[in-house]
């Protein structure tokens, strides 16, 4: 009645471990860091950093002063940054003061933000265009006016030698 089966068909018990995301790392107003910062999670800076910063998600508070390059997936700036910014998503808040170039996929600038530098959109990987062979270009040729049949011929670009065999005019179809 309460005996164990000797067949061993019982499934092993799976223990799922819930991994909590780490709390954000916070550099408070009274902290001044000289050197580079690297983090895989969320970082909030309210103090001063003289060095490069790399993080997945970065929030630069109103009291923050950053001198160095910033690389992040997501960046919100409300303080002062002197240096280049490279991030997928960049938001400059109304109190932001940025001197440096911004390389981004997405950029939002709130009214009141100061930016002295260039903004350069970087292409998303899925938006990249597959390039054709640089020696040829495609030309559509109409071979018969009544049926509007088209064929595609590779022609060399202007100024390049022809690699295709030379032949006479296209034969008429009809």
PDB file of C-alpha atoms in Angstrom:
ATOM      1  CA  UNK A   1       0.000   0.000   0.000  1.00  0.00           C
ATOM      2  CA  UNK A   2       2.716   2.519   0.916  1.00  0.00           C
ATOM      3  CA  UNK A   3       5.624   0.649  -0.582  1.00  0.00           C
ATOM      4  CA  UNK A   4       8.068   2.206  -3.035  1.00  0.00           C
ATOM      5  CA  UNK A   5       8.091   1.059  -6.580  1.00  0.00           C
ATOM      6  CA  UNK A   6      11.281  -0.686  -7.543  1.00  0.00           C
ATOM      7  CA  UNK A   7      11.017   0.443 -11.157  1.00  0.00           C
ATOM      8  CA  UNK A   8      12.722   3.769 -10.474  1.00  0.00           C
ATOM      9  CA  UNK A   9      10.318   5.769 -12.622  1.00  0.00           C
ATOM     10  CA  UNK A  10      10.181   8.712 -10.272  1.00  0.00           C
ATOM     11  CA  UNK A  11      11.398  11.909 -11.913  1.00  0.00           C
ATOM     12  CA  UNK A  12      14.143  13.762 -10.116  1.00  0.00           C
ATOM     13  CA  UNK A  13      12.916  16.903  -8.414  1.00  0.00           C
ATOM     14  CA  UNK A  14      14.047  20.043 -10.173  1.00  0.00           C
ATOM     15  CA  UNK A  15      14.884  22.982  -7.987  1.00  0.00           C
ATOM     16  CA  UNK A  16      14.489  26.284  -9.728  1.00  0.00           C
ATOM     17  CA  UNK A  17      16.656  28.953  -8.268  1.00  0.00           C
ATOM     18  CA  UNK A  18      15.279  32.440  -8.685  1.00  0.00           C
ATOM     19  CA  UNK A  19      18.117  34.820  -9.397  1.00  0.00           C
ATOM     20  CA  UNK A  20      17.297  38.281  -8.164  1.00  0.00           C
ATOM     21  CA  UNK A  21      18.727  41.129 -10.174  1.00  0.00           C
ATOM     22  CA  UNK A  22      21.441  42.930  -8.293  1.00  0.00           C
ATOM     23  CA  UNK A  23      20.470  46.258  -6.775  1.00  0.00           C
ATOM     24  CA  UNK A  24      21.893  49.290  -8.577  1.00  0.00           C
ATOM     25  CA  UNK A  25      25.390  50.419  -7.671  1.00  0.00           C
ATOM     26  CA  UNK A  26      25.246  53.990  -6.382  1.00  0.00           C
ATOM     27  CA  UNK A  27      28.097  56.484  -6.159  1.00  0.00           C
ATOM     28  CA  UNK A  28      26.816  59.194  -3.828  1.00  0.00           C
ATOM     29  CA  UNK A  29      27.315  62.955  -3.992  1.00  0.00           C
ATOM     30  CA  UNK A  30      30.258  62.973  -1.574  1.00  0.00           C
ATOM     31  CA  UNK A  31      32.264  60.388  -3.554  1.00  0.00           C
ATOM     32  CA  UNK A  32      35.011  61.293  -6.055  1.00  0.00           C
ATOM     33  CA  UNK A  33      36.414  58.387  -8.095  1.00  0.00           C
ATOM     34  CA  UNK A  34      39.648  58.627 -10.081  1.00  0.00           C
ATOM     35  CA  UNK A  35      39.877  55.661 -12.450  1.00  0.00           C
ATOM     36  CA  UNK A  36      37.709  53.558 -14.726  1.00  0.00           C
ATOM     37  CA  UNK A  37      34.396  51.998 -13.691  1.00  0.00           C
ATOM     38  CA  UNK A  38      33.083  48.741 -15.198  1.00  0.00           C
ATOM     39  CA  UNK A  39      29.731  47.194 -14.327  1.00  0.00           C
ATOM     40  CA  UNK A  40      27.388  44.636 -15.854  1.00  0.00           C
ATOM     41  CA  UNK A  41      24.290  45.967 -14.127  1.00  0.00           C
ATOM     42  CA  UNK A  42      22.650  49.252 -13.270  1.00  0.00           C
ATOM     43  CA  UNK A  43      24.865  52.094 -12.038  1.00  0.00           C
ATOM     44  CA  UNK A  44      23.757  55.451 -10.636  1.00  0.00           C
ATOM     45  CA  UNK A  45      26.319  58.212 -10.257  1.00  0.00           C
ATOM     46  CA  UNK A  46      25.651  61.318  -8.179  1.00  0.00           C
ATOM     47  CA  UNK A  47      29.288  62.128  -7.383  1.00  0.00           C
ATOM     48  CA  UNK A  48      32.354  62.821  -9.551  1.00  0.00           C
ATOM     49  CA  UNK A  49      34.239  60.391 -11.795  1.00  0.00           C
ATOM     50  CA  UNK A  50      37.526  61.145 -13.565  1.00  0.00           C
ATOM     51  CA  UNK A  51      37.814  58.129 -15.844  1.00  0.00           C
ATOM     52  CA  UNK A  52      35.958  55.986 -18.350  1.00  0.00           C
ATOM     53  CA  UNK A  53      32.671  54.302 -17.445  1.00  0.00           C
ATOM     54  CA  UNK A  54      31.249  51.089 -18.921  1.00  0.00           C
ATOM     55  CA  UNK A  55      27.884  49.770 -17.710  1.00  0.00           C
ATOM     56  CA  UNK A  56      24.739  48.103 -18.999  1.00  0.00           C
ATOM     57  CA  UNK A  57      22.432  50.768 -17.575  1.00  0.00           C
ATOM     58  CA  UNK A  58      23.777  54.105 -16.374  1.00  0.00           C
ATOM     59  CA  UNK A  59      22.014  57.007 -14.667  1.00  0.00           C
ATOM     60  CA  UNK A  60      23.986  60.209 -14.218  1.00  0.00           C
ATOM     61  CA  UNK A  61      22.293  62.318 -11.543  1.00  0.00           C
ATOM     62  CA  UNK A  62      21.995  66.115 -11.443  1.00  0.00           C
ATOM     63  CA  UNK A  63      24.947  66.502  -9.062  1.00  0.00           C
ATOM     64  CA  UNK A  64      27.275  64.207 -11.044  1.00  0.00           C
ATOM     65  CA  UNK A  65      30.390  65.398 -12.885  1.00  0.00           C
ATOM     66  CA  UNK A  66      31.962  62.919 -15.330  1.00  0.00           C
ATOM     67  CA  UNK A  67      35.271  63.435 -17.187  1.00  0.00           C
ATOM     68  CA  UNK A  68      35.854  60.502 -19.518  1.00  0.00           C
ATOM     69  CA  UNK A  69      34.283  58.219 -22.103  1.00  0.00           C
ATOM     70  CA  UNK A  70      30.956  56.538 -21.361  1.00  0.00           C
ATOM     71  CA  UNK A  71      29.917  53.228 -22.947  1.00  0.00           C
ATOM     72  CA  UNK A  72      26.494  51.853 -22.001  1.00  0.00           C
ATOM     73  CA  UNK A  73      23.473  50.054 -23.351  1.00  0.00           C
ATOM     74  CA  UNK A  74      21.069  52.529 -21.748  1.00  0.00           C
ATOM     75  CA  UNK A  75      22.103  56.001 -20.546  1.00  0.00           C
ATOM     76  CA  UNK A  76      20.178  58.816 -18.847  1.00  0.00           C
ATOM     77  CA  UNK A  77      22.089  62.054 -18.216  1.00  0.00           C
ATOM     78  CA  UNK A  78      20.887  64.709 -15.769  1.00  0.00           C
ATOM     79  CA  UNK A  79      24.325  66.002 -14.735  1.00  0.00           C
ATOM     80  CA  UNK A  80      27.585  67.119 -16.373  1.00  0.00           C
ATOM     81  CA  UNK A  81      29.578  64.973 -18.816  1.00  0.00           C
ATOM     82  CA  UNK A  82      32.849  65.951 -20.527  1.00  0.00           C
ATOM     83  CA  UNK A  83      33.749  63.192 -22.976  1.00  0.00           C
ATOM     84  CA  UNK A  84      32.420  60.945 -25.709  1.00  0.00           C
ATOM     85  CA  UNK A  85      29.276  58.890 -25.195  1.00  0.00           C
ATOM     86  CA  UNK A  86      28.596  55.562 -26.936  1.00  0.00           C
ATOM     87  CA  UNK A  87      25.237  54.009 -26.078  1.00  0.00           C
ATOM     88  CA  UNK A  88      22.328  52.221 -27.706  1.00  0.00           C
ATOM     89  CA  UNK A  89      19.766  54.475 -25.990  1.00  0.00           C
ATOM     90  CA  UNK A  90      20.624  57.990 -24.764  1.00  0.00           C
ATOM     91  CA  UNK A  91      18.325  60.404 -22.931  1.00  0.00           C
ATOM     92  CA  UNK A  92      19.557  63.887 -22.044  1.00  0.00           C
ATOM     93  CA  UNK A  93      17.390  65.284 -19.266  1.00  0.00           C
ATOM     94  CA  UNK A  94      16.521  68.969 -18.899  1.00  0.00           C
ATOM     95  CA  UNK A  95      19.441  69.530 -16.493  1.00  0.00           C
ATOM     96  CA  UNK A  96      22.041  67.689 -18.628  1.00  0.00           C
ATOM     97  CA  UNK A  97      25.244  69.497 -19.632  1.00  0.00           C
ATOM     98  CA  UNK A  98      27.234  67.452 -22.163  1.00  0.00           C
ATOM     99  CA  UNK A  99      30.450  68.468 -23.939  1.00  0.00           C
ATOM    100  CA  UNK A 100      31.450  65.691 -26.329  1.00  0.00           C
ATOM    101  CA  UNK A 101      30.210  63.573 -29.206  1.00  0.00           C
ATOM    102  CA  UNK A 102      27.322  61.131 -28.825  1.00  0.00           C
ATOM    103  CA  UNK A 103      27.180  57.866 -30.805  1.00  0.00           C
ATOM    104  CA  UNK A 104      23.732  56.315 -30.428  1.00  0.00           C
ATOM    105  CA  UNK A 105      20.917  54.198 -31.898  1.00  0.00           C
ATOM    106  CA  UNK A 106      18.204  56.125 -30.047  1.00  0.00           C
ATOM    107  CA  UNK A 107      18.512  59.708 -28.780  1.00  0.00           C
ATOM    108  CA  UNK A 108      16.086  61.901 -26.832  1.00  0.00           C
ATOM    109  CA  UNK A 109      16.924  65.440 -25.724  1.00  0.00           C
ATOM    110  CA  UNK A 110      14.616  67.199 -23.285  1.00  0.00           C
ATOM    111  CA  UNK A 111      14.041  70.951 -23.421  1.00  0.00           C
ATOM    112  CA  UNK A 112      16.735  72.740 -21.425  1.00  0.00           C
ATOM    113  CA  UNK A 113      19.512  70.194 -21.998  1.00  0.00           C
ATOM    114  CA  UNK A 114      22.882  71.565 -23.161  1.00  0.00           C
ATOM    115  CA  UNK A 115      24.916  69.699 -25.791  1.00  0.00           C
ATOM    116  CA  UNK A 116      28.161  70.860 -27.366  1.00  0.00           C
ATOM    117  CA  UNK A 117      29.305  68.164 -29.761  1.00  0.00           C
ATOM    118  CA  UNK A 118      28.153  66.002 -32.619  1.00  0.00           C
ATOM    119  CA  UNK A 119      25.434  63.376 -32.561  1.00  0.00           C
ATOM    120  CA  UNK A 120      26.065  60.366 -34.788  1.00  0.00           C
ATOM    121  CA  UNK A 121      23.476  57.630 -35.204  1.00  0.00           C
ATOM    122  CA  UNK A 122      24.974  54.160 -35.396  1.00  0.00           C
ATOM    123  CA  UNK A 123      23.098  51.528 -37.384  1.00  0.00           C
ATOM    124  CA  UNK A 124      21.428  48.627 -35.644  1.00  0.00           C
ATOM    125  CA  UNK A 125      22.910  45.259 -36.666  1.00  0.00           C
ATOM    126  CA  UNK A 126      19.616  44.156 -38.234  1.00  0.00           C
ATOM    127  CA  UNK A 127      19.531  47.338 -40.350  1.00  0.00           C
ATOM    128  CA  UNK A 128      22.842  46.621 -42.019  1.00  0.00           C
ATOM    129  CA  UNK A 129      22.635  46.299 -45.774  1.00  0.00           C
ATOM    130  CA  UNK A 130      24.278  43.437 -47.638  1.00  0.00           C
ATOM    131  CA  UNK A 131      26.508  44.987 -50.266  1.00  0.00           C
ATOM    132  CA  UNK A 132      26.713  43.714 -53.838  1.00  0.00           C
ATOM    133  CA  UNK A 133      29.939  42.903 -55.618  1.00  0.00           C
ATOM    134  CA  UNK A 134      31.618  46.284 -56.036  1.00  0.00           C
ATOM    135  CA  UNK A 135      32.706  45.490 -59.624  1.00  0.00           C
ATOM    136  CA  UNK A 136      29.216  45.089 -61.082  1.00  0.00           C
ATOM    137  CA  UNK A 137      25.900  46.871 -61.046  1.00  0.00           C
ATOM    138  CA  UNK A 138      22.494  45.583 -62.138  1.00  0.00           C
ATOM    139  CA  UNK A 139      20.718  46.930 -65.236  1.00  0.00           C
ATOM    140  CA  UNK A 140      17.224  45.890 -66.266  1.00  0.00           C
ATOM    141  CA  UNK A 141      16.898  45.381 -70.031  1.00  0.00           C
ATOM    142  CA  UNK A 142      13.557  45.241 -71.862  1.00  0.00           C
ATOM    143  CA  UNK A 143      13.768  42.575 -74.582  1.00  0.00           C
ATOM    144  CA  UNK A 144      10.254  42.730 -76.032  1.00  0.00           C
ATOM    145  CA  UNK A 145       7.901  45.727 -75.940  1.00  0.00           C
ATOM    146  CA  UNK A 146       4.725  43.664 -76.403  1.00  0.00           C
ATOM    147  CA  UNK A 147       5.254  41.320 -73.440  1.00  0.00           C
ATOM    148  CA  UNK A 148       7.459  43.605 -71.306  1.00  0.00           C
ATOM    149  CA  UNK A 149       9.811  40.708 -70.559  1.00  0.00           C
ATOM    150  CA  UNK A 150      12.823  41.828 -68.540  1.00  0.00           C
ATOM    151  CA  UNK A 151      16.145  40.235 -67.902  1.00  0.00           C
ATOM    152  CA  UNK A 152      18.887  41.346 -65.573  1.00  0.00           C
ATOM    153  CA  UNK A 153      22.420  41.786 -66.869  1.00  0.00           C
ATOM    154  CA  UNK A 154      25.520  42.485 -64.806  1.00  0.00           C
ATOM    155  CA  UNK A 155      27.446  45.396 -66.287  1.00  0.00           C
ATOM    156  CA  UNK A 156      30.773  46.739 -65.096  1.00  0.00           C
ATOM    157  CA  UNK A 157      30.663  50.103 -63.383  1.00  0.00           C
ATOM    158  CA  UNK A 158      31.936  53.137 -65.249  1.00  0.00           C
ATOM    159  CA  UNK A 159      35.702  53.151 -65.660  1.00  0.00           C
ATOM    160  CA  UNK A 160      36.159  49.412 -64.981  1.00  0.00           C
ATOM    161  CA  UNK A 161      37.097  46.785 -67.600  1.00  0.00           C
ATOM    162  CA  UNK A 162      34.335  44.484 -68.785  1.00  0.00           C
ATOM    163  CA  UNK A 163      34.558  40.912 -67.518  1.00  0.00           C
ATOM    164  CA  UNK A 164      31.546  39.694 -69.527  1.00  0.00           C
ATOM    165  CA  UNK A 165      32.042  38.239 -73.029  1.00  0.00           C
ATOM    166  CA  UNK A 166      31.102  40.626 -75.807  1.00  0.00           C
ATOM    167  CA  UNK A 167      28.204  39.557 -77.978  1.00  0.00           C
ATOM    168  CA  UNK A 168      25.950  41.051 -80.599  1.00  0.00           C
ATOM    169  CA  UNK A 169      22.533  42.581 -80.056  1.00  0.00           C
ATOM    170  CA  UNK A 170      19.926  40.671 -78.086  1.00  0.00           C
ATOM    171  CA  UNK A 171      17.856  38.313 -80.273  1.00  0.00           C
ATOM    172  CA  UNK A 172      14.278  39.372 -80.905  1.00  0.00           C
ATOM    173  CA  UNK A 173      11.611  37.147 -79.391  1.00  0.00           C
ATOM    174  CA  UNK A 174       8.273  36.823 -80.961  1.00  0.00           C
TER     175      UNK A 174
END
